[in-house]
mmCIF file of C-alpha atoms in Angstrom:
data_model
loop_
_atom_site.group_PDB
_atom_site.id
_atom_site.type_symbol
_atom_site.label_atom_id
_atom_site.label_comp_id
_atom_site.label_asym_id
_atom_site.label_seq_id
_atom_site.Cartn_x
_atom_site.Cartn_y
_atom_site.Cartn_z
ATOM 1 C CA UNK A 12 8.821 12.771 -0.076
ATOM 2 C CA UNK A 13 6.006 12.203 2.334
ATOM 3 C CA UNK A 14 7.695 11.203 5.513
ATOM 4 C CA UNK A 15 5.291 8.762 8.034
ATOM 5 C CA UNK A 16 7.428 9.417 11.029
ATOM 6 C CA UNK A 17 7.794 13.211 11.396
ATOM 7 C CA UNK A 18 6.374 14.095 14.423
ATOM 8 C CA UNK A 19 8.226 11.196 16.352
ATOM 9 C CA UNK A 20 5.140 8.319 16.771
ATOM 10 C CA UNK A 21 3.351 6.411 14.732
ATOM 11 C CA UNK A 22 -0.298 5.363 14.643
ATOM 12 C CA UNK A 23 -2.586 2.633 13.415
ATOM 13 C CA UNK A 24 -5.738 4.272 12.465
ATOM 14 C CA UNK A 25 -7.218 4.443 8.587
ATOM 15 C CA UNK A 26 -4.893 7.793 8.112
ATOM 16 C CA UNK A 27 -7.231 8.793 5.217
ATOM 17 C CA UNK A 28 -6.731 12.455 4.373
ATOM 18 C CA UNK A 29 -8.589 14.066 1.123
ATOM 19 C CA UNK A 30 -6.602 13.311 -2.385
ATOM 20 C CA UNK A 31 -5.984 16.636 -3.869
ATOM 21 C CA UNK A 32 -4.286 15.113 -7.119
ATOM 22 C CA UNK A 33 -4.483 12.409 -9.868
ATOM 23 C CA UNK A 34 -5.789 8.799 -8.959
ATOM 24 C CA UNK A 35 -2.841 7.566 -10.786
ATOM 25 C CA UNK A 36 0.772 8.851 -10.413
ATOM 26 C CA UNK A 37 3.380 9.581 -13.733
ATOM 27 C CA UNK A 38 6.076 10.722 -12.145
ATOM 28 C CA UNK A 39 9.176 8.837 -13.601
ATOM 29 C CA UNK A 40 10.646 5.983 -11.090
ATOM 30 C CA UNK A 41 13.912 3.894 -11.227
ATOM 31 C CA UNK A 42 11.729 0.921 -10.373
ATOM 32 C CA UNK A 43 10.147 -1.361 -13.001
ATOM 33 C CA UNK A 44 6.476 -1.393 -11.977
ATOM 34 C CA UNK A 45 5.569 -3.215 -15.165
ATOM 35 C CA UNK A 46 8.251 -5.318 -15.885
ATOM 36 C CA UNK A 47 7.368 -6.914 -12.259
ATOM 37 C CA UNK A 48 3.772 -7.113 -13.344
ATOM 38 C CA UNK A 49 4.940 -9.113 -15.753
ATOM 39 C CA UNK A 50 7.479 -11.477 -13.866
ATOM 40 C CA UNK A 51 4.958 -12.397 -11.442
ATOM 41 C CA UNK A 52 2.290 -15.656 -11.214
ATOM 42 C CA UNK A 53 -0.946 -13.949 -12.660
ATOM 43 C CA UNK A 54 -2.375 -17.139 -10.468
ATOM 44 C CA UNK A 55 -1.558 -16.214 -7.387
ATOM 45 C CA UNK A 56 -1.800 -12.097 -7.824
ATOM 46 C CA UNK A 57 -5.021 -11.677 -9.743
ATOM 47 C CA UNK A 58 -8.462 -12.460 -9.389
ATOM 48 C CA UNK A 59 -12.147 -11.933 -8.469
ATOM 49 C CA UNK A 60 -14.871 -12.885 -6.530
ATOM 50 C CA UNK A 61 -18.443 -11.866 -6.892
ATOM 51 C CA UNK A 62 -17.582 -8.746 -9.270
ATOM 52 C CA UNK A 63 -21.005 -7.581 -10.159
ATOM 53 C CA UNK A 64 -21.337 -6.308 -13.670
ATOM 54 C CA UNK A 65 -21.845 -2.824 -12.778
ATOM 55 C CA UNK A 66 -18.498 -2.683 -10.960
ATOM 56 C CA UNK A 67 -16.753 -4.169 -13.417
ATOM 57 C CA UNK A 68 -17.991 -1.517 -16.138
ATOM 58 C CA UNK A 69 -17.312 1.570 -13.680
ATOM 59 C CA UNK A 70 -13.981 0.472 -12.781
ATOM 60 C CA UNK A 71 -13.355 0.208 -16.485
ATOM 61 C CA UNK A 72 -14.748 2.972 -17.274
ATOM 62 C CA UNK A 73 -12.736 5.665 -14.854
ATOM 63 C CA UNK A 74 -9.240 3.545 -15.330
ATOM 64 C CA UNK A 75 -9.525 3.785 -18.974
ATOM 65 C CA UNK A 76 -9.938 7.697 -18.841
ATOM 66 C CA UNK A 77 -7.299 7.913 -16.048
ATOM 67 C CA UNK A 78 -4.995 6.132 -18.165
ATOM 68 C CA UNK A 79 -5.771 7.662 -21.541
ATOM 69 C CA UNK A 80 -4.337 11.235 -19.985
ATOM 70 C CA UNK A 81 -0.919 9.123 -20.025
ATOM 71 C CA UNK A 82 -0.808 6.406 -22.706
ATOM 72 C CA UNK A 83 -3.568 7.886 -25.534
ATOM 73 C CA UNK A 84 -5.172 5.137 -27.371
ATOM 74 C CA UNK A 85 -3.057 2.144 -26.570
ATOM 75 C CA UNK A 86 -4.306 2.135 -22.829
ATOM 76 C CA UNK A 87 -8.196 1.494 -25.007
ATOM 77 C CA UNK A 88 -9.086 -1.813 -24.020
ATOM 78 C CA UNK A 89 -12.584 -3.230 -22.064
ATOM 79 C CA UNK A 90 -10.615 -5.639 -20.293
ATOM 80 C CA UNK A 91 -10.304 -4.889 -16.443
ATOM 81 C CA UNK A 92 -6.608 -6.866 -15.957
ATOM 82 C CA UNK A 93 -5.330 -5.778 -18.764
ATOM 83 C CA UNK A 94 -6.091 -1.910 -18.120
ATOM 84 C CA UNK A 95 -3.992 -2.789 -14.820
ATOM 85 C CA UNK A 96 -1.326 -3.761 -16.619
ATOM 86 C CA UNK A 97 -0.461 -1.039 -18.151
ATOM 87 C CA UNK A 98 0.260 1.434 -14.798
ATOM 88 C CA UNK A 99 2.494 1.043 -12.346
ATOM 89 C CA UNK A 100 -0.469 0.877 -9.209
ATOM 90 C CA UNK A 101 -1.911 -2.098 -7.918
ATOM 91 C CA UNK A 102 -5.704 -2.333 -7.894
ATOM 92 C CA UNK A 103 -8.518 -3.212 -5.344
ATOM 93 C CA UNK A 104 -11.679 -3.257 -5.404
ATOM 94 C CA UNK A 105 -14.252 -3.793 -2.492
ATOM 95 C CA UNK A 106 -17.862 -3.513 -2.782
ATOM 96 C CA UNK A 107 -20.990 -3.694 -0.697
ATOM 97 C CA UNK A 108 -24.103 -6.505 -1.192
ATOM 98 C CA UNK A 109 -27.842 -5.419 -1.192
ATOM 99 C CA UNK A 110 -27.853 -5.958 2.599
ATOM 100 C CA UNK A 111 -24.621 -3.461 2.914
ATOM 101 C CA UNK A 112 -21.741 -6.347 3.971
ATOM 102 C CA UNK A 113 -18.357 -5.493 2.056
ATOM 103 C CA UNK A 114 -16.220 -7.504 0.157
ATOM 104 C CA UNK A 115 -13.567 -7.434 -2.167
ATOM 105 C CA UNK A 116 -14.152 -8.377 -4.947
ATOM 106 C CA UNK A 117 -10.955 -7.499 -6.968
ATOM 107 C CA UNK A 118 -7.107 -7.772 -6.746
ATOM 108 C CA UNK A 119 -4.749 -7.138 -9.485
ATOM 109 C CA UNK A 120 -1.698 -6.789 -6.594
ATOM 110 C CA UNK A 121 2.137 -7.494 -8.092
ATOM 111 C CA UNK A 122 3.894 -6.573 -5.236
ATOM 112 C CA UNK A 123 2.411 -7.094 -2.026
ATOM 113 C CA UNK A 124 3.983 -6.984 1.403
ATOM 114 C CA UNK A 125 3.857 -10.036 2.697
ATOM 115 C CA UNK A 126 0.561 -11.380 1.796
ATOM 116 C CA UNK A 127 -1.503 -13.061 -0.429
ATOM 117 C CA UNK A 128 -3.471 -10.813 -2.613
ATOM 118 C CA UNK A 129 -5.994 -14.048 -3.239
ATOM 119 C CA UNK A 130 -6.500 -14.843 0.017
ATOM 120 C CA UNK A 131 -8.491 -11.617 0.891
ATOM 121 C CA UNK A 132 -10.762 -12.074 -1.591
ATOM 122 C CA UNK A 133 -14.926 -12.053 -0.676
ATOM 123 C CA UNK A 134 -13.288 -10.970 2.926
ATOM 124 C CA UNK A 135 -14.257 -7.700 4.553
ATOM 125 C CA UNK A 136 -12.547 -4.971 5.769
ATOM 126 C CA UNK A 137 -13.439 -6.268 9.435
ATOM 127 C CA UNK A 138 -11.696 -9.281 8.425
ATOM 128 C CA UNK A 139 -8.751 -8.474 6.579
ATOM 129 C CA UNK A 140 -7.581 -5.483 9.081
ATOM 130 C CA UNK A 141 -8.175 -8.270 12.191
ATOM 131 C CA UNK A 142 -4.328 -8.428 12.907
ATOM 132 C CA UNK A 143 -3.970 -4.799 13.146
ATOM 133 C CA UNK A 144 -3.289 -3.500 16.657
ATOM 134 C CA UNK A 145 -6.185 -0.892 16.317
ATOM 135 C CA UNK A 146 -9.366 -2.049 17.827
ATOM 136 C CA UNK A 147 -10.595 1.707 16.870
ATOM 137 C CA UNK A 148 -9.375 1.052 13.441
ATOM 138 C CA UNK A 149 -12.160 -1.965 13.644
ATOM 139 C CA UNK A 150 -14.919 -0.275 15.249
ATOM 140 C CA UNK A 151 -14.638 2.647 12.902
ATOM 141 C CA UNK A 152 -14.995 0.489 10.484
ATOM 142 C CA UNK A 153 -18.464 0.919 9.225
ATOM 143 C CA UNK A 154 -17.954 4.755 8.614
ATOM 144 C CA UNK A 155 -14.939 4.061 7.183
ATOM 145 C CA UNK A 156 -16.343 2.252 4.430
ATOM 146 C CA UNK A 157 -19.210 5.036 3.870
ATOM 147 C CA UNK A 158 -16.695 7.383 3.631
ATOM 148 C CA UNK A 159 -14.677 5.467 0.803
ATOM 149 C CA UNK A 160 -17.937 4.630 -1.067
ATOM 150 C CA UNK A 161 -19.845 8.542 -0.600
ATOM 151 C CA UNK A 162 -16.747 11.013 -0.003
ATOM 152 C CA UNK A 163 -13.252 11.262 -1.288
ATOM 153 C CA UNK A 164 -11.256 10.532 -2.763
ATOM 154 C CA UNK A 165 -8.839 10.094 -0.446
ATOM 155 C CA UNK A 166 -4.968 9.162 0.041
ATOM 156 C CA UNK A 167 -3.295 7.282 2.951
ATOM 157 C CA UNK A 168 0.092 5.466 3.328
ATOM 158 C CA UNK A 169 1.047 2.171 5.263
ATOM 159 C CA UNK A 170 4.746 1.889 5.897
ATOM 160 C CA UNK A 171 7.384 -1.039 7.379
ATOM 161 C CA UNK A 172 11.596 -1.582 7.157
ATOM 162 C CA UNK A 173 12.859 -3.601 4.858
ATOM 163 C CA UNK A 174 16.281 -5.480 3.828
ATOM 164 C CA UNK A 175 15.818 -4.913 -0.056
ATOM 165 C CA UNK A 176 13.806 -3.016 -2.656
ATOM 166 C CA UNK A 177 12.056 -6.117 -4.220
ATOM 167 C CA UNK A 178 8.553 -5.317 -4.613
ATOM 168 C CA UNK A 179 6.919 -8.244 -4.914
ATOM 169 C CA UNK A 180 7.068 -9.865 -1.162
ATOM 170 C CA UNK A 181 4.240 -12.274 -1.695
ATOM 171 C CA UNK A 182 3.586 -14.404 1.643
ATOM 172 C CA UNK A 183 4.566 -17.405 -0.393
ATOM 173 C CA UNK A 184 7.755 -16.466 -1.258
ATOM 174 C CA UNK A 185 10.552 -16.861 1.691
ATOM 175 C CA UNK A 186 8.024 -17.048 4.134
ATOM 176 C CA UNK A 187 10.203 -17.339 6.913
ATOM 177 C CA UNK A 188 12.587 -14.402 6.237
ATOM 178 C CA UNK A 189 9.314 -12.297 5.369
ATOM 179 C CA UNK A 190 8.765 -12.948 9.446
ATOM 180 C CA UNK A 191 11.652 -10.330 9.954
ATOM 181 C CA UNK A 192 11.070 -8.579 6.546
ATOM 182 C CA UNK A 193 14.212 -9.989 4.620
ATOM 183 C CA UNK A 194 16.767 -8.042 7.032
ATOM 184 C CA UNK A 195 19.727 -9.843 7.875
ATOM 185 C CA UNK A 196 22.263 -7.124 8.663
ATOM 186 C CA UNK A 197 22.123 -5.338 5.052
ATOM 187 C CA UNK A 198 23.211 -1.766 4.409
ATOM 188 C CA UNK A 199 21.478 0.352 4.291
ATOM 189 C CA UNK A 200 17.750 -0.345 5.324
ATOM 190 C CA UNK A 201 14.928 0.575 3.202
ATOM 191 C CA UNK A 202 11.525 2.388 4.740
ATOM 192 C CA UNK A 203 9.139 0.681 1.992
ATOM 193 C CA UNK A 204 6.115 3.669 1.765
ATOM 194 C CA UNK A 205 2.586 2.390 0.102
ATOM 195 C CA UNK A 206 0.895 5.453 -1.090
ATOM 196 C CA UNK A 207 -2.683 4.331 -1.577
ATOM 197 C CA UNK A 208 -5.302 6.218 -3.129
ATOM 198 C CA UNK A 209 -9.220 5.644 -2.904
ATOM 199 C CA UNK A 210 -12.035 7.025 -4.832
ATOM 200 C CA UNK A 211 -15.987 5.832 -4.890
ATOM 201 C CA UNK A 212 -17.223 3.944 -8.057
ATOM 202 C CA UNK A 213 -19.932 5.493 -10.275
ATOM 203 C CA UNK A 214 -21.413 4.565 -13.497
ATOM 204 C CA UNK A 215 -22.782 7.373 -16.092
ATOM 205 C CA UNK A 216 -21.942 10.744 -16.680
ATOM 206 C CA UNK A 217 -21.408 13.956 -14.696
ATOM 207 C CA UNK A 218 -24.488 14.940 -12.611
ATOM 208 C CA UNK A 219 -26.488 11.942 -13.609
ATOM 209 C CA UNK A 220 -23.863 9.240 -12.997
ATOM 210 C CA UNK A 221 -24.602 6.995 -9.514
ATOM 211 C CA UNK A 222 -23.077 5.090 -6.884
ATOM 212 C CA UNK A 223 -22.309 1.250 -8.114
ATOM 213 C CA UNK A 224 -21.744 0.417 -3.966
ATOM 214 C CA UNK A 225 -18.312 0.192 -4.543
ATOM 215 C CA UNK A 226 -14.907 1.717 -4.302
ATOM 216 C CA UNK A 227 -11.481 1.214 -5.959
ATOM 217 C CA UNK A 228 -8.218 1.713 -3.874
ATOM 218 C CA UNK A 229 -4.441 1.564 -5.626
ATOM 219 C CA UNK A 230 -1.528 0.484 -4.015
ATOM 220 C CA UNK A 231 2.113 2.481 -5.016
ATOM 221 C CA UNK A 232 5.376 1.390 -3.622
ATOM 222 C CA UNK A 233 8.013 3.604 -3.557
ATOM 223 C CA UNK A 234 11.949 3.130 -1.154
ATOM 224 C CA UNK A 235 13.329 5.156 1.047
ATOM 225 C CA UNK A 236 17.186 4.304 1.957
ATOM 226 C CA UNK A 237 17.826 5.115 5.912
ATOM 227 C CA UNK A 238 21.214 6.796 4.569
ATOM 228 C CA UNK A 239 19.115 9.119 2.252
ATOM 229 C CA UNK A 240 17.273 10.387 5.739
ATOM 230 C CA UNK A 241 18.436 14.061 7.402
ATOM 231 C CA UNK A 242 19.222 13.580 10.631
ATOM 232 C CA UNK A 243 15.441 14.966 11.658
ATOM 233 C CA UNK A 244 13.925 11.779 9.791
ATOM 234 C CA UNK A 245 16.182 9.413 11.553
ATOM 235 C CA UNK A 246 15.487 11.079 14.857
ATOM 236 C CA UNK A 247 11.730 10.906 14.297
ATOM 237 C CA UNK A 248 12.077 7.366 12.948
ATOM 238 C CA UNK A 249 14.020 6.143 15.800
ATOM 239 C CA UNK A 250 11.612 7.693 18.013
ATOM 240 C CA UNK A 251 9.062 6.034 16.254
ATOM 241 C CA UNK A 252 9.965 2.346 16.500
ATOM 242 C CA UNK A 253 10.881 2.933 20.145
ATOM 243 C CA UNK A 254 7.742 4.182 20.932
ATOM 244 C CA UNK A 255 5.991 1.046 19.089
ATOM 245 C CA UNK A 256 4.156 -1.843 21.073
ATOM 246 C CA UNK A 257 5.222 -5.261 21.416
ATOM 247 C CA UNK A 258 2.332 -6.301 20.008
ATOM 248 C CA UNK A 259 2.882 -3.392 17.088
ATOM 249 C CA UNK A 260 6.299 -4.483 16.749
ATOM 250 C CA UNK A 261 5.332 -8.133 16.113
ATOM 251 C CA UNK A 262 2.804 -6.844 13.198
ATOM 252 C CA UNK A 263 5.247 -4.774 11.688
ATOM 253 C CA UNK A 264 7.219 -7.975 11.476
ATOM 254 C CA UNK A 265 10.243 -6.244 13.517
ATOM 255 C CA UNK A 266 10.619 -8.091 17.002
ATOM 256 C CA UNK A 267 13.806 -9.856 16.189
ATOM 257 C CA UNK A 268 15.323 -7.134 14.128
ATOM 258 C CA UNK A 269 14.509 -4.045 16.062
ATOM 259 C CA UNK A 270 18.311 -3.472 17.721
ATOM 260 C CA UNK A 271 19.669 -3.940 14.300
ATOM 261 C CA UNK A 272 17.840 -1.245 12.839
ATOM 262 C CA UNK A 273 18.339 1.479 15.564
ATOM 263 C CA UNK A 274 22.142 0.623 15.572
ATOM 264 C CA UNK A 275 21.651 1.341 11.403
ATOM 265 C CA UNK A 276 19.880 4.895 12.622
ATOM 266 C CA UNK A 277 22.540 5.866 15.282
ATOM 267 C CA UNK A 278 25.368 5.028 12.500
ATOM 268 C CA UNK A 279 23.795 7.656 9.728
ATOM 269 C CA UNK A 280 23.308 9.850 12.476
ATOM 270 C CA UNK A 281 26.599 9.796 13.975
ATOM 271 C CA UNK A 282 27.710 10.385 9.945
ATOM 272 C CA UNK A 283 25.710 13.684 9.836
ATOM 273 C CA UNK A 284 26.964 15.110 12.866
ATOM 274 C CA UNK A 285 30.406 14.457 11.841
ATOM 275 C CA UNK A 286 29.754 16.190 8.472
ATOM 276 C CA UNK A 287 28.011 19.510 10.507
ATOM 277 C CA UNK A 288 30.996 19.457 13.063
ATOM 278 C CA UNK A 289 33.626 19.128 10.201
#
């Protein structure tokens, strides 16, 4: 498991390192991806906004022969949500107008962390990342954009701490518990990992194909129980969150819940140093 807290800090840059594997992941999970996919309101977790045709067929295009590697011939299909529907990643897609502004201009997202996948829609990356505690993170963002749409693909991860494995934490749904992200004393506590991958759009065929001005990113959830850690994860986790901002703290959404999850750590520790000593 890749483990966001293992040198004992965390940051809030981009965090984009090159993608060496598949766009898509098949490794076999106890979660139901699709069977959430399907519980959800389609209204309030898909839609577009100024998805030029070009996009549309590229996007089509490399998720149909991503998916055919897993599902053959019933993954076929010309229809953008649909293709979505059948893997367990959430889909984004942002893309750049003729005078280089970005957008996004796609979201098929069933299990977002406390937001609306809507709501960011025809807003840039400037924009969406405002309440991110990284003013770096907002300057850089020109060349980080170039580098999504040019270079790549990449892979990057966005963690928090939450009281349950439900995937789909939509910012409509229990909005005040969502504050604290649902933890009210539960045991254990779950790190909730995104692993997000990002690769440029093109249309065509191998040396001929070009640059549609636009890049797709998925979104994979996966949990991490704190009582699953070794007692080097907790350490570097509880170093972590102690070495976190207010201001950090209060995007993470853990202000009021902070002592309650470093009493959880000390308690799993204090378990695996009994279990050494005995």
């Amino acid at each position: 498991m890749y483990f966001p807290f293992e040198g004992g800090s965390m940051d809030f840059k981009s965090g984009m390192v090159k993608l060496s594997g598949s766009f898509l992941d098949n490794s076999v999970s106890d979660i139901s991806y699709i069977d959430n996919k399907i519980n959800i309101n389609d209204d309030e977790h898909y839609g577009e906004y100024n998805l030029s045709t070009d996009v549309y067929g590229a996007a089509v295009a490399f998720l149909r022969k991503s998916l055919y590697m897993n599902l053959g011939k019933s993954a076929i299909s010309n229809n953008l949500n649909e293709l979505c529907y059948k893997m367990k990643e959430d889909i984004v897609i942002v893309e750049c107008d003729d005078v280089g502004q970005d957008y996004v201009s796609f979201v098929n997202v069933a299990a977002p962390q406390n937001w609306n996948p809507i709501a960011v829609l025809g807003k840039s990356f400037t924009e969406i990342h405002n309440p991110v505690p990284s003013e770096n993170l907002r300057r850089s963002s020109k060349k980080i954009i170039s580098a999504c749409l040019n270079k790549g693909p990449y892979k990057r991860f966005q963690w928090s701490i939450q009281g349950s494995k439900r995937l789909n934490l939509h910012s409509s749904i229990n909005s005040v518990k969502n504050n604290n992200n649902n933890i009210e004393g539960e045991m254990p506590l779950y790190i909730r990992l995104e692993t997000q991958h990002i690769k440029g759009l093109r249309k065509g065929l191998g040396t001929s194909s070009v640059s549609v001005n636009a890049f797709m990113f998925s979104i994979l959830t996966s949990f991490h129980s704190l009582d699953s850690l070794n007692i080097s994860q907790l350490n570097g986790l509880r170093l972590s969150l102690e070495g976190l901002t207010l201001e950090e703290m209060k995007y993470k959404g853990l202000t009021d819940v902070m002592e309650l999850i470093l009493s959880q750590i000390n308690y799993y520790e204090k378990i695996l140093i009994c279990k050494q000593v005995i």
